[in-house]
PDB file of C-alpha atoms in Angstrom:
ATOM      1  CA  UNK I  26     -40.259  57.902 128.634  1.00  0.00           C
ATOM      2  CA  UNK I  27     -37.158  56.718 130.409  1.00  0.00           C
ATOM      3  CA  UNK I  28     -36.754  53.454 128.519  1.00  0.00           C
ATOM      4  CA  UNK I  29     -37.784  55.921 125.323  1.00  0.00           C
ATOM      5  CA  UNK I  30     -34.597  58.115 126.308  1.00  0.00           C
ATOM      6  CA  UNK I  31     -32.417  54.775 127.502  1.00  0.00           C
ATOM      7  CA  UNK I  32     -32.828  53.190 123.917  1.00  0.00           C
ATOM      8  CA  UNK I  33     -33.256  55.864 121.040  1.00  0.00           C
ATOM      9  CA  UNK I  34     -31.153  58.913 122.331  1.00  0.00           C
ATOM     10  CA  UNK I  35     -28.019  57.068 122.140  1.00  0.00           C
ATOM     11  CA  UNK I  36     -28.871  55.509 118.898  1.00  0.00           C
ATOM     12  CA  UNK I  37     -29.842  59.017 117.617  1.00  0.00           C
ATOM     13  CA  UNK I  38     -26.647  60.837 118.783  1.00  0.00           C
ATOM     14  CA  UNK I  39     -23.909  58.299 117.289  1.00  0.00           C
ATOM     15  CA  UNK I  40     -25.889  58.190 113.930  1.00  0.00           C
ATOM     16  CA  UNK I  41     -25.913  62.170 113.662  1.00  0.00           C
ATOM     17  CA  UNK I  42     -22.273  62.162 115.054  1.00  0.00           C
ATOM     18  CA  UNK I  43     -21.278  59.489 112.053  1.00  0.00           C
ATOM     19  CA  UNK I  44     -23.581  61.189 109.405  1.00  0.00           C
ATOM     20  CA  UNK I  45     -21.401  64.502 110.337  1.00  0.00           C
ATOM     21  CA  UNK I  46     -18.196  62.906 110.641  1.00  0.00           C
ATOM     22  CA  UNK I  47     -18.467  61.088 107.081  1.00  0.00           C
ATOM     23  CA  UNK I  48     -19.030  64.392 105.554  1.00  0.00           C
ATOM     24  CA  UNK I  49     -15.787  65.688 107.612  1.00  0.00           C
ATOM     25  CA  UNK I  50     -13.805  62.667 105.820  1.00  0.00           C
ATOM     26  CA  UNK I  51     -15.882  63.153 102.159  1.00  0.00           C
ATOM     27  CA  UNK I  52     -14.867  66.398 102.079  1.00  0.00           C
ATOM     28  CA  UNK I  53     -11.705  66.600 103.318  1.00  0.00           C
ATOM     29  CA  UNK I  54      -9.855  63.162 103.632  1.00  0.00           C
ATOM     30  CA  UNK I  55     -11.567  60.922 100.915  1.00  0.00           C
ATOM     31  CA  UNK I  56      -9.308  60.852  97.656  1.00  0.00           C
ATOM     32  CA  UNK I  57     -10.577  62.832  94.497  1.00  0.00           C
ATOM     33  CA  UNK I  58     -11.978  60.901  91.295  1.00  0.00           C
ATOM     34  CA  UNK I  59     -10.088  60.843  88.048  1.00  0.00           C
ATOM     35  CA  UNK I  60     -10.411  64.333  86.570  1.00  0.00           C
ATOM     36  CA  UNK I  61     -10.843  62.751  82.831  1.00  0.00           C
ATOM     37  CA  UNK I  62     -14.082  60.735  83.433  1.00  0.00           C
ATOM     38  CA  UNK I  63     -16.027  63.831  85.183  1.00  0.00           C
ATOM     39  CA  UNK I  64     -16.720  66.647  84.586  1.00  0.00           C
ATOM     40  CA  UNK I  65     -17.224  68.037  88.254  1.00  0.00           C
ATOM     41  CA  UNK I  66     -15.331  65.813  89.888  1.00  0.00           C
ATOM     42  CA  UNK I  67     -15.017  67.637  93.143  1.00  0.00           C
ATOM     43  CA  UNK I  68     -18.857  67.367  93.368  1.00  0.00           C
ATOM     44  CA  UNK I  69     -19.056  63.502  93.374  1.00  0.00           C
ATOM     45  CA  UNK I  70     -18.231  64.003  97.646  1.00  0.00           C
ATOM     46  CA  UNK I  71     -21.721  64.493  98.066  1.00  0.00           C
ATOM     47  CA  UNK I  72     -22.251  60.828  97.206  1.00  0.00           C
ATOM     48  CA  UNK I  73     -21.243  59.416 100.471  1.00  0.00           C
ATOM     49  CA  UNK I  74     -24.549  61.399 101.918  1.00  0.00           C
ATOM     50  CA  UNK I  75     -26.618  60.679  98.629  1.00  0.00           C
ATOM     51  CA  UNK I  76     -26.292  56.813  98.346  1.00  0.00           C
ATOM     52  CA  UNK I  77     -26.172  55.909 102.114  1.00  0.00           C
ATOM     53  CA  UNK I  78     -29.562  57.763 101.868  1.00  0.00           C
ATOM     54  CA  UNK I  79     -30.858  55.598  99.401  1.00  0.00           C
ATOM     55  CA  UNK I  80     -30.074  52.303 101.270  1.00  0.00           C
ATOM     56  CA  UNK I  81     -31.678  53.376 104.403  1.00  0.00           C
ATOM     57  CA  UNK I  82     -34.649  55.148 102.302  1.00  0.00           C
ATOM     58  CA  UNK I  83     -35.112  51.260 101.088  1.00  0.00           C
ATOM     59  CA  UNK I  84     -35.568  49.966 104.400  1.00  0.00           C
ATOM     60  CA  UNK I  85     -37.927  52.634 105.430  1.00  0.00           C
ATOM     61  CA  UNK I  86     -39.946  51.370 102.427  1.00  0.00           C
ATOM     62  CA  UNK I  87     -39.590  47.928 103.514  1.00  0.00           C
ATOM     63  CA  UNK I  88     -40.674  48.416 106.305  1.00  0.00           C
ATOM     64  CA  UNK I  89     -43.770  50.173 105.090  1.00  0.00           C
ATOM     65  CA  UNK I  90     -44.165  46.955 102.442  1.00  0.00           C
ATOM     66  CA  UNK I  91     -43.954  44.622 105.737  1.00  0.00           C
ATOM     67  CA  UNK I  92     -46.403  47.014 107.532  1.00  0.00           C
ATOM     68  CA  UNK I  93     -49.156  46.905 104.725  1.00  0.00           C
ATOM     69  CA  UNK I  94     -49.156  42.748 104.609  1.00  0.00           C
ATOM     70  CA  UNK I  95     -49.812  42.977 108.766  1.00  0.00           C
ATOM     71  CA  UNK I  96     -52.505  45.209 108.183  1.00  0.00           C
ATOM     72  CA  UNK I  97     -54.327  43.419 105.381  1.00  0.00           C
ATOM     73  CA  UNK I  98     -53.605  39.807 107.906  1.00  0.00           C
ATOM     74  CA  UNK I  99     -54.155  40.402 111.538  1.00  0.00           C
ATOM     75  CA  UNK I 100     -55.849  44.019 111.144  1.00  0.00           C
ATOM     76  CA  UNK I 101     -53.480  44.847 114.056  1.00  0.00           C
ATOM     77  CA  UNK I 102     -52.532  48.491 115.080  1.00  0.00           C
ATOM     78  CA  UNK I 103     -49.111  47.325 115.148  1.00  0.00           C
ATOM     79  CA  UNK I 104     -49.285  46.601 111.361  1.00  0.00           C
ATOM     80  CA  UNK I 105     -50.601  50.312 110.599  1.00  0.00           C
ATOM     81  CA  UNK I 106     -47.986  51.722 112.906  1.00  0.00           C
ATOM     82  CA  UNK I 107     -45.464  50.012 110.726  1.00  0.00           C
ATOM     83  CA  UNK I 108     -47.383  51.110 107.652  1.00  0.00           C
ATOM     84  CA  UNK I 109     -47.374  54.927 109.483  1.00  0.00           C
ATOM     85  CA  UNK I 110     -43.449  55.161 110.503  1.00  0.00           C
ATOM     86  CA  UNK I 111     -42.443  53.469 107.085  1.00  0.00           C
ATOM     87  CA  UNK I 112     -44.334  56.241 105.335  1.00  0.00           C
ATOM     88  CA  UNK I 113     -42.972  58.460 107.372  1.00  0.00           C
ATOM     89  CA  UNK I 114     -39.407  57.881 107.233  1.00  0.00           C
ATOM     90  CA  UNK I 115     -39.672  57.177 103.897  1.00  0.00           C
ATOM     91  CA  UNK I 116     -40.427  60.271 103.184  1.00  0.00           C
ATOM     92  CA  UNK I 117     -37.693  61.564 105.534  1.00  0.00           C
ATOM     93  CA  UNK I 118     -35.196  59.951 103.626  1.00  0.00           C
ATOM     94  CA  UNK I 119     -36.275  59.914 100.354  1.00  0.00           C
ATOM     95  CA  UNK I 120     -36.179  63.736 100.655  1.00  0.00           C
ATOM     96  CA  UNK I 121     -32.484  63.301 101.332  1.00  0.00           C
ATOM     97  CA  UNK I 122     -31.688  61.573  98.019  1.00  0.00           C
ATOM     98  CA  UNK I 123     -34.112  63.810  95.856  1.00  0.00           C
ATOM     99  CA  UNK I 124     -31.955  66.915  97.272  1.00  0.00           C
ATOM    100  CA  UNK I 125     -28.781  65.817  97.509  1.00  0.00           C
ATOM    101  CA  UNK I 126     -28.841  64.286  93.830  1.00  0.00           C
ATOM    102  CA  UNK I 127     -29.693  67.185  92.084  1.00  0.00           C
ATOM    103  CA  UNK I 128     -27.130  69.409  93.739  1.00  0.00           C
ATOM    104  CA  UNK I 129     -24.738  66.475  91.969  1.00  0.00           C
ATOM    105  CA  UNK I 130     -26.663  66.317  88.717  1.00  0.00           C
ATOM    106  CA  UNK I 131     -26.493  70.392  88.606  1.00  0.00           C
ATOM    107  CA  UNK I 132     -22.470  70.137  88.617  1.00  0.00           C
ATOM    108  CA  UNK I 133     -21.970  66.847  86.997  1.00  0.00           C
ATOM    109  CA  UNK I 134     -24.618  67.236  83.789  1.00  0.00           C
ATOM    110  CA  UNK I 135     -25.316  70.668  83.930  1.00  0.00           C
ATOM    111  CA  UNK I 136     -28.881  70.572  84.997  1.00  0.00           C
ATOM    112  CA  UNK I 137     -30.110  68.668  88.007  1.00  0.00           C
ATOM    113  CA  UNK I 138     -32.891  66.770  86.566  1.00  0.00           C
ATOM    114  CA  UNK I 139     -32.588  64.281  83.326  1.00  0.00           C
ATOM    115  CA  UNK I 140     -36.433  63.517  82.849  1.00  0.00           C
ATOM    116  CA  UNK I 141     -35.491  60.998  80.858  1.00  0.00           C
ATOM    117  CA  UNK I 142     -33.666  58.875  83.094  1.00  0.00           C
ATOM    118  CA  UNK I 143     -35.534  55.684  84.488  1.00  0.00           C
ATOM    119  CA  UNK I 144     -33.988  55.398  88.291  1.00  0.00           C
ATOM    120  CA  UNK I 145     -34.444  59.184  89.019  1.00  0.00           C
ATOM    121  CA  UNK I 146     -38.027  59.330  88.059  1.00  0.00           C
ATOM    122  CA  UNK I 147     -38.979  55.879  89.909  1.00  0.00           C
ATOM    123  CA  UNK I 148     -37.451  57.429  92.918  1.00  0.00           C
ATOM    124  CA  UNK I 149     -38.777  60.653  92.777  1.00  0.00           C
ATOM    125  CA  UNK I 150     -42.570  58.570  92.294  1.00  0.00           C
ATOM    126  CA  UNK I 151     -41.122  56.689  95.324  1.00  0.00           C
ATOM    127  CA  UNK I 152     -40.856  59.512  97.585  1.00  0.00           C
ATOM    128  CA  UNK I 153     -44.264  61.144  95.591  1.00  0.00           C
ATOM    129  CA  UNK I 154     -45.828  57.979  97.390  1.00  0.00           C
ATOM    130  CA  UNK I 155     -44.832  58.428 100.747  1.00  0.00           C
ATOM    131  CA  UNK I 156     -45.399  62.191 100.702  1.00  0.00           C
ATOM    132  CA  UNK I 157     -48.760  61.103  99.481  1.00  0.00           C
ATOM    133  CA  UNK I 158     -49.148  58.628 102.672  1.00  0.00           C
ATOM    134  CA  UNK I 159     -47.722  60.896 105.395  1.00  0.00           C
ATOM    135  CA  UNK I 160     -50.296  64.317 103.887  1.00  0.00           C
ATOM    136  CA  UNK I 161     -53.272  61.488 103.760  1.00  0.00           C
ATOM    137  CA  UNK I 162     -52.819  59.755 107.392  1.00  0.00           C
ATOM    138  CA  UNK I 163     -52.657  63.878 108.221  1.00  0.00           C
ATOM    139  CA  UNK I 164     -55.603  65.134 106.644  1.00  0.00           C
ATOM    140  CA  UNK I 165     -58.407  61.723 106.343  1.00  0.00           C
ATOM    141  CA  UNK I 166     -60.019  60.377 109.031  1.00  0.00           C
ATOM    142  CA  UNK I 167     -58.783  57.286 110.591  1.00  0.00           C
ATOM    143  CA  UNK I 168     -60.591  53.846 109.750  1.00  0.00           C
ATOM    144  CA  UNK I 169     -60.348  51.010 108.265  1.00  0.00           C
ATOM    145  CA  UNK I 170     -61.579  52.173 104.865  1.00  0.00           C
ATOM    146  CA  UNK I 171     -58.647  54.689 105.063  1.00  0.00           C
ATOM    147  CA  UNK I 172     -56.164  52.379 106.191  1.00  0.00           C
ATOM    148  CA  UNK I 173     -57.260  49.897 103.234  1.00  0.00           C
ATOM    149  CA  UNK I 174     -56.667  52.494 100.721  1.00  0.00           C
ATOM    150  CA  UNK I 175     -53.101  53.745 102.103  1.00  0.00           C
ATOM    151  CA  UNK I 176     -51.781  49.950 102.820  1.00  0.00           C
ATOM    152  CA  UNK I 177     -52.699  49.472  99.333  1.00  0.00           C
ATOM    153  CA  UNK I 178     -50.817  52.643  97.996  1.00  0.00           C
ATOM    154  CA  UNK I 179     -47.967  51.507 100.419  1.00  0.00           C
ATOM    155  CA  UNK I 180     -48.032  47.831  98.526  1.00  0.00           C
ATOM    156  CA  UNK I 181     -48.091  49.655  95.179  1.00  0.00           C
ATOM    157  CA  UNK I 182     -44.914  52.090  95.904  1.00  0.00           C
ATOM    158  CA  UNK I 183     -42.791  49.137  97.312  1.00  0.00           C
ATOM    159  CA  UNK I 184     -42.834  47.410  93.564  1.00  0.00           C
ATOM    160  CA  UNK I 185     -41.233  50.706  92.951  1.00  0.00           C
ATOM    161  CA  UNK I 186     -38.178  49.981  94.913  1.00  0.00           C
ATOM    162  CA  UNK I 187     -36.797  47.063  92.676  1.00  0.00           C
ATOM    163  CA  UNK I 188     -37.628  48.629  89.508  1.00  0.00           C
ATOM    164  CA  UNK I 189     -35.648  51.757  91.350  1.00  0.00           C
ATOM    165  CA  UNK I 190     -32.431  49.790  92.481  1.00  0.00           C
ATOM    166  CA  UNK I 191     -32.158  47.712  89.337  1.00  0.00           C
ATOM    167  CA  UNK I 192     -32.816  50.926  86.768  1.00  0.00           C
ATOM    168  CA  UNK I 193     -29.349  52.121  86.076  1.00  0.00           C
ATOM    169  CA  UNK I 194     -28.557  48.087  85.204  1.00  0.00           C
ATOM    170  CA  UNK I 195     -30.980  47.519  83.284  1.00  0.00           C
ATOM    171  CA  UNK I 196     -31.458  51.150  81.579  1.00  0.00           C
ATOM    172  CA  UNK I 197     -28.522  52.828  81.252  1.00  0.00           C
ATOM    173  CA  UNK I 198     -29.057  56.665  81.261  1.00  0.00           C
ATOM    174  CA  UNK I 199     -27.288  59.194  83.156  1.00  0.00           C
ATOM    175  CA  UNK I 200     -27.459  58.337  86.465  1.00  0.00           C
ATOM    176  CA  UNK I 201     -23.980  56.494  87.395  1.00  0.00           C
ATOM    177  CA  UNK I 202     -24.491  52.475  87.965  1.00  0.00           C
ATOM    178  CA  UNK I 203     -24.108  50.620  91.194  1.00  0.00           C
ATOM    179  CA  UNK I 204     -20.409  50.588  92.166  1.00  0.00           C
ATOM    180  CA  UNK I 205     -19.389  49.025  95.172  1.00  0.00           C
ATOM    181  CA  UNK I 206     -15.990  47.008  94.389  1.00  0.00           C
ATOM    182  CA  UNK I 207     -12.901  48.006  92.807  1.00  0.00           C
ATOM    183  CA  UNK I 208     -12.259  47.723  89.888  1.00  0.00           C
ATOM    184  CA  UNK I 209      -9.790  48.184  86.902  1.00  0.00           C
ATOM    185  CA  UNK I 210     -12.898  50.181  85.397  1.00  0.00           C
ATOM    186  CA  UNK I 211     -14.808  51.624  88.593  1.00  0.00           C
ATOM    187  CA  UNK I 212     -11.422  52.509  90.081  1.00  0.00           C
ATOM    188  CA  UNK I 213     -13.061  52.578  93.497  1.00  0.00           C
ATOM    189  CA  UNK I 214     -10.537  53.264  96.040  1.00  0.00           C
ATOM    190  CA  UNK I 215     -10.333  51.531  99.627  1.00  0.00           C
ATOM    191  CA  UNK I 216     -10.772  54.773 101.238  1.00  0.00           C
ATOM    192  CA  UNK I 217     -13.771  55.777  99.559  1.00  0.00           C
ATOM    193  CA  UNK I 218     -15.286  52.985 100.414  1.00  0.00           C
ATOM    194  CA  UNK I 219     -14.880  53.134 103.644  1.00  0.00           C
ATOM    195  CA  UNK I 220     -16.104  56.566 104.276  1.00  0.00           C
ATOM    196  CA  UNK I 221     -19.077  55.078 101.858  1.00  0.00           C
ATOM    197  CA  UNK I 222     -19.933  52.153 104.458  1.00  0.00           C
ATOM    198  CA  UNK I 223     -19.492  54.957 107.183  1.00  0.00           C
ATOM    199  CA  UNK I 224     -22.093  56.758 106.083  1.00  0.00           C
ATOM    200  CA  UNK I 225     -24.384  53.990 105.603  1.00  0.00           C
ATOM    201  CA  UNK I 226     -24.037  52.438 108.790  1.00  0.00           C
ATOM    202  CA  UNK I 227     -24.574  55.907 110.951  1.00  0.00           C
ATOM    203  CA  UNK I 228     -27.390  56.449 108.601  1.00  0.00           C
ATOM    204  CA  UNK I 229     -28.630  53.207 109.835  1.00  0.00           C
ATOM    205  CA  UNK I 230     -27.855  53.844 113.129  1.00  0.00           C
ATOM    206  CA  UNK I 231     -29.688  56.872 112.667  1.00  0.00           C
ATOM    207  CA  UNK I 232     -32.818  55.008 111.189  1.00  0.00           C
ATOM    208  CA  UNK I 233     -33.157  52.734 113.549  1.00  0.00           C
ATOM    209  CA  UNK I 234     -33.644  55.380 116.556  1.00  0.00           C
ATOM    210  CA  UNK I 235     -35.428  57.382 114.438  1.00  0.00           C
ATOM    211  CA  UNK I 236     -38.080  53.878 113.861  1.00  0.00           C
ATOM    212  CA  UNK I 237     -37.975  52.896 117.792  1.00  0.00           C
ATOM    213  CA  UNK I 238     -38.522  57.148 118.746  1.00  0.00           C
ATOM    214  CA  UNK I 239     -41.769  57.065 116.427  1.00  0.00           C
ATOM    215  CA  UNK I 240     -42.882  53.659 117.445  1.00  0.00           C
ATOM    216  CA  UNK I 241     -42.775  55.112 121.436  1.00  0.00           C
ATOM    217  CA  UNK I 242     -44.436  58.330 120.122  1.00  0.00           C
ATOM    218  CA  UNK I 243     -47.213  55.739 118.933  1.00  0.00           C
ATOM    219  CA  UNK I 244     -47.424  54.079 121.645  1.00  0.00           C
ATOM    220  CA  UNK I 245     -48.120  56.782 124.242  1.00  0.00           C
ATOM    221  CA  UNK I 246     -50.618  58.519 121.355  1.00  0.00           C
ATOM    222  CA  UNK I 247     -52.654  55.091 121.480  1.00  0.00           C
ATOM    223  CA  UNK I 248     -52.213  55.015 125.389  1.00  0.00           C
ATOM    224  CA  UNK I 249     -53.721  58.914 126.028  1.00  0.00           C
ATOM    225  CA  UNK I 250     -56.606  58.193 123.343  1.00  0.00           C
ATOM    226  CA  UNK I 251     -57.361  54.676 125.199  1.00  0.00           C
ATOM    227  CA  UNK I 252     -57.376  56.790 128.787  1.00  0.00           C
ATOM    228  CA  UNK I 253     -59.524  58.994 127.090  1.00  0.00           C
ATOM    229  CA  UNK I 254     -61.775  56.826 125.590  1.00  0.00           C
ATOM    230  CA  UNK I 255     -62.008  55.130 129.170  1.00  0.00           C
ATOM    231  CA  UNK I 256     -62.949  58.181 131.264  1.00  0.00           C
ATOM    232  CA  UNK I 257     -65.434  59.752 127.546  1.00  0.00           C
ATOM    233  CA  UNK I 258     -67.437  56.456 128.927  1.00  0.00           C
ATOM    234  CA  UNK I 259     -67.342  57.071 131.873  1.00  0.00           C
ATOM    235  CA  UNK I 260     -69.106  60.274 132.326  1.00  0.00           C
ATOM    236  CA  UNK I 261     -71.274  58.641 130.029  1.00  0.00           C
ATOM    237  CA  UNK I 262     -72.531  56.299 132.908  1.00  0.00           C
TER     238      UNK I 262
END
């Protein structure tokens, strides 16, 4: 557990410490919007929690997508661990944007749910799949028949996630589009995107001690059931 603490507690700390110092600067320091194109435009600070939780909910689902071809390969446990943590922090973070967007959409639209917009209810089926994955790994027995069926539901969810990032270019509803530079008609300033890019990168900072805590927390699981396989056998003898 010492290289556990060496490795993830550091990476842990400076992610929370940037997640809570990019809300200090959203909030306080970031400029405001142009009144004229929103109607609460105060509200739109809670997008430099909501998007940088998107990105990193993308990798989490990558990672899951990655996890699911190991299994289905080499039949490895490190392939299902992958599948496992993906689902997991998939989950995790997908529960970030599906909470934080609303709050927006409430303020912005007036209610915080259009059904009929494409990349809210892909995402919200997103994070429906790895809710799915983290209750079933909980609550079936593990096996390969149960580990075929979840990879599979993992592969399935991940041809969500381009369908998901592409929506709002593709089908214009609601839900803002993808604005990253400035522009005469995004009006993006430099500071918000910096405090934008802050976010994401102590969200990813975040993830990734988050992903090397649970693979550890594998690790030792698979380590106490081997020991205990070991010494079931032999009191067998």
């Amino acid at each position: 557990m010492r290289d556990v603490s060496h490795a993830v507690v550091p990476l842990i700390t400076v992610g929370i410490i940037g997640t809570i110092v990019t809300a200090i600067l959203g909030f306080f320091w970031a400029p405001a919007v142009d009144s004229n194109s929103w109607n609460a435009p105060e509200a739109y600070r809670i997008i430099y929690w909501h998007v940088p939780f998107a990105w990193v909910s993308f990798l989490a689902f990558a990672i899951l997508f990655l996890g699911s071809i190991f299994w289905y390969a080499k039949r490895s446990d490190f392939g299902w661990v992958m599948v496992t943590i993906g689902s997991e922090m998939g989950l995790l973070f997908g529960l970030g944007v599906v909470i934080s967007g609303p709050i927006w959409g409430a303020a912005e639209w007036g209610v915080p749910w259009d059904w009929g917009d494409v990349r809210l209810n892909t995402y919200a089926l997103l994070t429906a799949v790895a809710l799915f994955l983290v209750m079933s790994m909980r609550s079936q027995p593990d096996g390969e028949e149960t580990r075929d069926t979840l990879a599979a539901i993992g592969l399935f969810g991940f041809i969500l996630v381009p369908i998901t990032a592409m929506a709002t270019t593709i089908w214009r509803n609601r839900h803002p589009g993808v604005i990253i530079i400035e522009t005469e008609e995004t009006g993006m300033d430099s500071e918000i995107r910096l405090v934008l890019f802050l976010g994401a990168i102590s969200l990813m900072v975040l993830f990734a001690g988050l992903v090397s805590l649970n693979y550890e927390l594998h690790s030792l699981r698979k380590q106490i059931s081997d020991k205990e396989s070991k010494i079931d056998e032999e009191s067998m003898q």
